[in-house]
Short mmCIF file of C-alpha atoms and ligand atoms in Angstrom, two decimals:
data_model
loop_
_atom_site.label_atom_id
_atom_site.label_comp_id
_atom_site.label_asym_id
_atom_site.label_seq_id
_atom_site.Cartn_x
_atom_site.Cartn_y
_atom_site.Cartn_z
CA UNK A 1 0.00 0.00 0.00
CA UNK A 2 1.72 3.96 -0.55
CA UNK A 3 1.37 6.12 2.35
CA UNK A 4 -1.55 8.17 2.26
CA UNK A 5 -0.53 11.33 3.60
CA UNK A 6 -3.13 14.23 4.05
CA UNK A 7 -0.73 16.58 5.75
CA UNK A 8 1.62 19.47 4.68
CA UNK A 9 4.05 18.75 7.26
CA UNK A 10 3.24 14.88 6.80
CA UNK A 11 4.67 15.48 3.34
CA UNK A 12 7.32 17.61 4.03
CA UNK A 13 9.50 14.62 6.30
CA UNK A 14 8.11 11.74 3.68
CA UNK A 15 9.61 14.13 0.63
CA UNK A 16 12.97 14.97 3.01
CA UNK A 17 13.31 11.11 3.01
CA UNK A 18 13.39 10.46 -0.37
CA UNK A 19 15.57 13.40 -1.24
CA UNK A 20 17.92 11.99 1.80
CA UNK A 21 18.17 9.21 -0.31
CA UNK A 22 18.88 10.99 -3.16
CA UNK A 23 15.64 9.28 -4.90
CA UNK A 24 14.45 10.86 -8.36
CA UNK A 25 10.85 11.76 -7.32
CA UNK A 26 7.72 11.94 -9.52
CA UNK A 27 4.36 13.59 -9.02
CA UNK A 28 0.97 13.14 -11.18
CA UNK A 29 -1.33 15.86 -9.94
CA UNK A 30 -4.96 14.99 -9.79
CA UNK A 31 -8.47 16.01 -8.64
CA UNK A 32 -9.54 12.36 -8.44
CA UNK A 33 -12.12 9.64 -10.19
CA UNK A 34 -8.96 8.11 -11.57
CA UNK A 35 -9.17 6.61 -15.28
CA UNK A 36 -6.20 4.88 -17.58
CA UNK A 37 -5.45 7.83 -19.08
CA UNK A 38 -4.19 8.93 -15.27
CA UNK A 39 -2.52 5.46 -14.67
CA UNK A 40 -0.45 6.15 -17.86
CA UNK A 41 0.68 9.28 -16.16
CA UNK A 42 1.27 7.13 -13.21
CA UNK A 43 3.10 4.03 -15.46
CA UNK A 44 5.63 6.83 -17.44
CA UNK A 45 6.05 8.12 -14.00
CA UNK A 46 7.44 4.77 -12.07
CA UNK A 47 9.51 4.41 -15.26
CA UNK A 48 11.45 7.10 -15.23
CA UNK A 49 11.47 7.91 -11.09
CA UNK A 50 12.55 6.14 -8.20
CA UNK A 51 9.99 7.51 -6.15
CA UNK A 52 6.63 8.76 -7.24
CA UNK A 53 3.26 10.39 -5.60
CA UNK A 54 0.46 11.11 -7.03
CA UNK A 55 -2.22 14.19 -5.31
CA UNK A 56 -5.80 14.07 -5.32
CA UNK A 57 -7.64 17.11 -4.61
CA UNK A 58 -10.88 18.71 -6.41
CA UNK A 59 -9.70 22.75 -5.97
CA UNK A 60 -12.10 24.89 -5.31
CA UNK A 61 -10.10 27.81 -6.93
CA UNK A 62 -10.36 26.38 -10.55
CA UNK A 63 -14.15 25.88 -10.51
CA UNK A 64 -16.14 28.85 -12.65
CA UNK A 65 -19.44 27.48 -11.25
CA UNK A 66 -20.62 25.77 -7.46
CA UNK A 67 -22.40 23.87 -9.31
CA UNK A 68 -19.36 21.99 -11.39
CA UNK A 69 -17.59 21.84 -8.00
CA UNK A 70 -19.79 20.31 -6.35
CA UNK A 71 -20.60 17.22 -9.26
CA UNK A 72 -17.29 16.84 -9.83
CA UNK A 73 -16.84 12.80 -8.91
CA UNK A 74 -14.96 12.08 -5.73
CA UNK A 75 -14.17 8.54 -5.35
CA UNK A 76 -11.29 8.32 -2.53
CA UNK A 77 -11.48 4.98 -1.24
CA UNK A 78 -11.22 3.36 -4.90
CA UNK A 79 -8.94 5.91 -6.48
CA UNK A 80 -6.33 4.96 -3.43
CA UNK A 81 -7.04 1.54 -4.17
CA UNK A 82 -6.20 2.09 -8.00
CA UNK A 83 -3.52 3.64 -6.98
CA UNK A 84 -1.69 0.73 -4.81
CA UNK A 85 -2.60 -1.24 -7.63
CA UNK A 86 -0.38 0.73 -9.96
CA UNK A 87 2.47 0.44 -7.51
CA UNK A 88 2.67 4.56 -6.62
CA UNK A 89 4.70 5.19 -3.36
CA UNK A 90 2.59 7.87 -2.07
CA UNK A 91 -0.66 9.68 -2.33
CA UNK A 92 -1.43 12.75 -0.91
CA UNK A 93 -5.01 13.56 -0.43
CA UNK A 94 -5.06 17.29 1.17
CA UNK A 95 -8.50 18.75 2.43
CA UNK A 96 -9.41 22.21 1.61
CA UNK A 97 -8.45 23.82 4.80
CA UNK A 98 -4.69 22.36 4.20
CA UNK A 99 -4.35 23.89 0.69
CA UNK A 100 -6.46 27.09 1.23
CA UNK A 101 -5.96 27.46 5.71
CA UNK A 102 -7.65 30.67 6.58
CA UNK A 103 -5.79 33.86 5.42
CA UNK A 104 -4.70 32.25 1.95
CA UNK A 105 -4.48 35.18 -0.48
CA UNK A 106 -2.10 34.51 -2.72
CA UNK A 107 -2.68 33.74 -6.64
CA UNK A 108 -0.29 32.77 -9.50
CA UNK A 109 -1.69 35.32 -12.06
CA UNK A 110 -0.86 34.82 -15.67
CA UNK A 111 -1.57 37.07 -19.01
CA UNK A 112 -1.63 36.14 -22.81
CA UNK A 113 -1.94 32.21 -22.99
CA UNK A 114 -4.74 31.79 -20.26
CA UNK A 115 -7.07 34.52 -21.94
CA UNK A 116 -7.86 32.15 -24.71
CA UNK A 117 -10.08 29.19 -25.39
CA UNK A 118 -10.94 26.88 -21.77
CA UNK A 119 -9.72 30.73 -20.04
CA UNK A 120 -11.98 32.87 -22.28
CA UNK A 121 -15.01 30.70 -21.65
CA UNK A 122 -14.07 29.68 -17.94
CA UNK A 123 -12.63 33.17 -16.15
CA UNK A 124 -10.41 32.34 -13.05
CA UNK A 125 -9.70 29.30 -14.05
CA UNK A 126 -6.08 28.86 -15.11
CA UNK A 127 -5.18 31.28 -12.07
CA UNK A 128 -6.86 28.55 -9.88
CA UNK A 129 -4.78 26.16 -11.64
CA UNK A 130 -1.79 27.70 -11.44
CA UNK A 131 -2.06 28.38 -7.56
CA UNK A 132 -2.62 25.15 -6.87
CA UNK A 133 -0.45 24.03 -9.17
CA UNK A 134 2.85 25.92 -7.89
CA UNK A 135 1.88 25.20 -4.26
CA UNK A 136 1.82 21.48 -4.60
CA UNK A 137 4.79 21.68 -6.49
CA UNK A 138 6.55 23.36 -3.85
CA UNK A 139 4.98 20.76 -1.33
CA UNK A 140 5.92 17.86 -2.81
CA UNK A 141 9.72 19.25 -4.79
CA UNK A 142 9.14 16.54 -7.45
CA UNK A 143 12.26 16.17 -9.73
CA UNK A 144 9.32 15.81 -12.68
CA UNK A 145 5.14 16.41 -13.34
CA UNK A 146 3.41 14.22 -15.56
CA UNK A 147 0.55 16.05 -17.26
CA UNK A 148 -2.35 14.86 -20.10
CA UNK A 149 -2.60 16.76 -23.39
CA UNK A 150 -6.44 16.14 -23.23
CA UNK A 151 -6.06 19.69 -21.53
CA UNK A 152 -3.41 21.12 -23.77
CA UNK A 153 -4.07 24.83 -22.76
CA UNK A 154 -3.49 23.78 -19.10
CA UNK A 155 0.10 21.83 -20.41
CA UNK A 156 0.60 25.05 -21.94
CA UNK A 157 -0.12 27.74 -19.10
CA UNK A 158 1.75 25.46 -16.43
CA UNK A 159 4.96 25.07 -18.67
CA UNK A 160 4.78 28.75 -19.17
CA UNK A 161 4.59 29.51 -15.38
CA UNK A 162 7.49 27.15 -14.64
CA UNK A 163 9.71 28.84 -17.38
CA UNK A 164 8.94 32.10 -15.98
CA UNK A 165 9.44 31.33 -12.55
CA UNK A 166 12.47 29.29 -12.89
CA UNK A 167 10.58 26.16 -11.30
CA UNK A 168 13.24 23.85 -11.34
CA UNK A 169 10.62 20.99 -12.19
CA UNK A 170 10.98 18.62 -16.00
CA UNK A 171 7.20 18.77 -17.10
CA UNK A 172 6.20 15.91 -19.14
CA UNK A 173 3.06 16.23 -21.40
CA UNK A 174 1.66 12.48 -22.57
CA UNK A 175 -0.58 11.62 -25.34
CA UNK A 176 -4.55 11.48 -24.49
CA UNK A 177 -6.00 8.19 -23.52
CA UNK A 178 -9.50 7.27 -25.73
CA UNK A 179 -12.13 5.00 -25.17
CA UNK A 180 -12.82 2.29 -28.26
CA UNK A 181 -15.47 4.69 -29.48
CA UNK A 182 -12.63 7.81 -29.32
CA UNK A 183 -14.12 9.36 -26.73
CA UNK A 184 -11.30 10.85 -24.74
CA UNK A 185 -10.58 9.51 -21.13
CA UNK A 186 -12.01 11.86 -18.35
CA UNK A 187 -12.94 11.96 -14.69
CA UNK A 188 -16.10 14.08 -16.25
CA UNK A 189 -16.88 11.13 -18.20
CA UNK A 190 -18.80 9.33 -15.10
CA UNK A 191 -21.07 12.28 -15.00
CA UNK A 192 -22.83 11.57 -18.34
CA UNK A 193 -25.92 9.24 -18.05
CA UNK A 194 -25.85 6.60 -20.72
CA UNK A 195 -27.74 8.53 -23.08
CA UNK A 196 -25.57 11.60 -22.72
CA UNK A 197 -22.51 8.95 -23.30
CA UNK A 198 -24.02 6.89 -26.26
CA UNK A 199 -23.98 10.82 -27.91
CA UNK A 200 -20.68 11.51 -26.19
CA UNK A 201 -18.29 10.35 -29.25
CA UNK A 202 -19.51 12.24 -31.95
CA UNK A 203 -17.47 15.34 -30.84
CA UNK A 204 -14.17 13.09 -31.45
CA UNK A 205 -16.06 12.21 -34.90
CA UNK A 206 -17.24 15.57 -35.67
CA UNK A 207 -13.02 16.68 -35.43
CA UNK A 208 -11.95 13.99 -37.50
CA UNK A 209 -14.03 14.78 -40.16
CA UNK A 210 -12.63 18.25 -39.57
CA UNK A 211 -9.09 16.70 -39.82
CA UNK A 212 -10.37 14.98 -42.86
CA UNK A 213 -11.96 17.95 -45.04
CA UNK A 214 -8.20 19.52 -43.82
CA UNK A 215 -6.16 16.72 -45.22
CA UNK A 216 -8.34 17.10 -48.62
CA UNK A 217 -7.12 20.80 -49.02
CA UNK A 218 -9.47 23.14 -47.21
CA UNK A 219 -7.67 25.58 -45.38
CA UNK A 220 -9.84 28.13 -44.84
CA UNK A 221 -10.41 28.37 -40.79
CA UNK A 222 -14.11 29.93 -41.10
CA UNK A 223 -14.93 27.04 -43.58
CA UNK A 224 -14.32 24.22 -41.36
CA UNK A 225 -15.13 25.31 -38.22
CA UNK A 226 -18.71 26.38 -40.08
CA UNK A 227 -19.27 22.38 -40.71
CA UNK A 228 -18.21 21.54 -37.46
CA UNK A 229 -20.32 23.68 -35.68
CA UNK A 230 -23.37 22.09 -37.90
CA UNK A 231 -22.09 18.93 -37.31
CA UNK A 232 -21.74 19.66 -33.53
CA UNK A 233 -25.16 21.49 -33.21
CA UNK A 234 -26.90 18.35 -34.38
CA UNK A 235 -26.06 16.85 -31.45
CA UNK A 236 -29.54 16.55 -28.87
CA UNK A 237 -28.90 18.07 -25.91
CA UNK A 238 -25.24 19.87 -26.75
CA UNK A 239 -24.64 23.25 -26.31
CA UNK A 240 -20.76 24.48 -27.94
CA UNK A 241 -18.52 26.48 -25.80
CA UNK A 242 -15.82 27.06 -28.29
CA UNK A 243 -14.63 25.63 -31.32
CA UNK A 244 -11.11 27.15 -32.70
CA UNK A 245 -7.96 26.21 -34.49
CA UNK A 246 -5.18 28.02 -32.96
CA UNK A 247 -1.48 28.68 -33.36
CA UNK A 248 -0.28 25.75 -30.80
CA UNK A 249 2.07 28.06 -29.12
CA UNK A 250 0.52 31.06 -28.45
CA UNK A 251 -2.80 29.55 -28.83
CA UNK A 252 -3.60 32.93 -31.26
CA UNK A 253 -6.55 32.20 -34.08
CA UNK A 254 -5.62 31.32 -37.39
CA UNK A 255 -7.15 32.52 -40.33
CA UNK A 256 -6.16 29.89 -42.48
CA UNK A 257 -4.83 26.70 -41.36
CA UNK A 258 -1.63 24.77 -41.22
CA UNK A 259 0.04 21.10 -40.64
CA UNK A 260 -0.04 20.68 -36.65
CA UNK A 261 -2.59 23.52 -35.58
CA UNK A 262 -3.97 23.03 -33.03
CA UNK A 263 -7.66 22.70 -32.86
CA UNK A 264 -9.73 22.50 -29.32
CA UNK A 265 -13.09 22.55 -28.71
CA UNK A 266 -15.27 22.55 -25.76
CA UNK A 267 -18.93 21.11 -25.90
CA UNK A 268 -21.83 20.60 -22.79
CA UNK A 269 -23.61 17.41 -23.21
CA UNK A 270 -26.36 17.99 -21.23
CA UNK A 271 -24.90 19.39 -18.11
CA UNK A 272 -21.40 18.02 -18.40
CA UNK A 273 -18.69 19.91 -20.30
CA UNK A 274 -16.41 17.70 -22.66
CA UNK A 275 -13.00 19.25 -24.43
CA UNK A 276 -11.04 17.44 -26.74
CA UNK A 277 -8.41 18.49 -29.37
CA UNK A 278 -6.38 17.07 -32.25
CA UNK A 279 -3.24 18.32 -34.27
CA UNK A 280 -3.98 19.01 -37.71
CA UNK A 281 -2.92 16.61 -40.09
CA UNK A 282 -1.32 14.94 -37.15
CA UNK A 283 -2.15 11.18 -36.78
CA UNK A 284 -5.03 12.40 -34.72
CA UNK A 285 -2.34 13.50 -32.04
CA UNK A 286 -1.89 14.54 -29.25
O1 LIG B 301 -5.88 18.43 -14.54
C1 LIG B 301 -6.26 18.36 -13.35
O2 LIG B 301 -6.75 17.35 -12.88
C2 LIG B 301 -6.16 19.62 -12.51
O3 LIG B 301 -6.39 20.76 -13.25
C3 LIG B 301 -4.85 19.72 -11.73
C4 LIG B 301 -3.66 19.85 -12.65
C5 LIG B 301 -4.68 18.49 -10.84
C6 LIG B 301 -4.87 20.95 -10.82
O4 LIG B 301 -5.93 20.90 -9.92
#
């Protein structure tokens, strides 16, 4: 079994140990309602680390709505379980009051990358990551962070922060899991009732056929993103948040489109909100 820690302090002697022992660590931040596209966070992780922990804490800061927050899945008890099974050495499972005590004021505030797309739609959101982010990083001192590219814009805003702060941490960015129908692999996923989820994987379809007219020569941004939004808006009970190829750097529109754009959308399904996004003319990647 790892050691479930829930303390700051708790964490502090167990991290001190491993550095003692000069132990390359690992940490796969999470909120939880763990799915194979976390345990191959978790597997590149024990690959490449001697030691490796894994967090698991929904953050309040990052939510945009109570009502998200408090939907979100939390499964503990199994997701500790899951996580012995994978072999992790540690999990750290703060509560609120141990992230956030009383008097917690301070926020990681970034411009530019975190106004677009999930930030645009979602406002507050990247700073909540970010804060949570850099404080668990300086928590747990990892020597790496294993992130998905399901949420590219948040692999993009966190390897941002950590070049501009001189965060001494490697962050490592792996390819999104799918389900057999393409759907991709999220916690949100056990929110949609089965009707909701028989719907769920014509967003992946609706991109690939995207990817598709792309391949066959259209490059006109307005042009495909006008068929996807028909193609998503047929979709009962969907409502689209965004749908945009962007530069993949600076996450900047395009006008016209080019080989490994980036294109993300973000679509409700009743009252669950999917994103997914694909590299043009990429293999489907990431
Ligand atoms: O991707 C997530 O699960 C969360 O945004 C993260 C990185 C654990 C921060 O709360």
């Amino acid at each position: 079994m790892p050691s479930v820690i829930r303390r700051a302090s708790d964490l502090a002697t167990l991290v001190a140990d491993w550095r003692a022992l000069s132990a390359k660590v690992g940490f796969v931040p999470t909120m939880g309602a763990l799915h194979e596209g976390h345990a191959s966070l978790v597997r590149a992780a024990l690959e490449e680390c001697n030691r490796v922990i894994v967090s698991i804490f929904v953050n309040p800061l990052q939510f945009d709505r109570p009502d998200d927050l408090e939907r979100y899945p939390r499964v503990e008890k199994a997701d500790i379980g899951y996580l012995a099974d994978l072999g992790v050495h540690a999990v750290f499972v703060p509560a609120v009051a141990e992230i956030y005590p009383e008097g917690h004021v301070t926020r990681v505030v970034q411009s530019g990358l975190v106004d677009r797309l999930c930030g645009a739609s979602r406002p507050g959101h990247f700073e909540g990551v970010l804060t949570v982010v850099l404080q668990l990083f300086n928590m747990v001192r990892p020597d790496r962070a294993y992130f998905g590219l399901k949420d590219y814009q948040q692999v993009a805003v966190i390897r941002r922060m950590v070049r501009d702060l001189h965060v001494p941490i490697e962050i490592r960015a792996l390819p999104t899991l799918r389900e057999k129908d393409g759907l991709a692999m999220s916690s949100r996923n056990a929110l949609l009732e089965p009707r909701l989820r028989a719907l769920a994987p014509r967003l992946r379809a609706a991109m690939i056929e995207l990817d598709d007219a792309f391949a066959a020569g259209e490059t006109s941004v307005a042009r495909l993103t006008a068929e996807l939004r028909a193609a998503l808006a047929a979709i009962p009970d969907s409502r689209l948040d965004y749908a945009e190829i962007v530069d993949p750097d600076d996450l900047g529109p395009r006008a016209e489109a080019r080989v490994g754009d980036l294109l993300a959308v973000a679509l409700f399904l009743g009252p669950v909100r999917l994103i997914d996004n694909l590299r043009l003319g990429d293999e489907r990647g990431p």
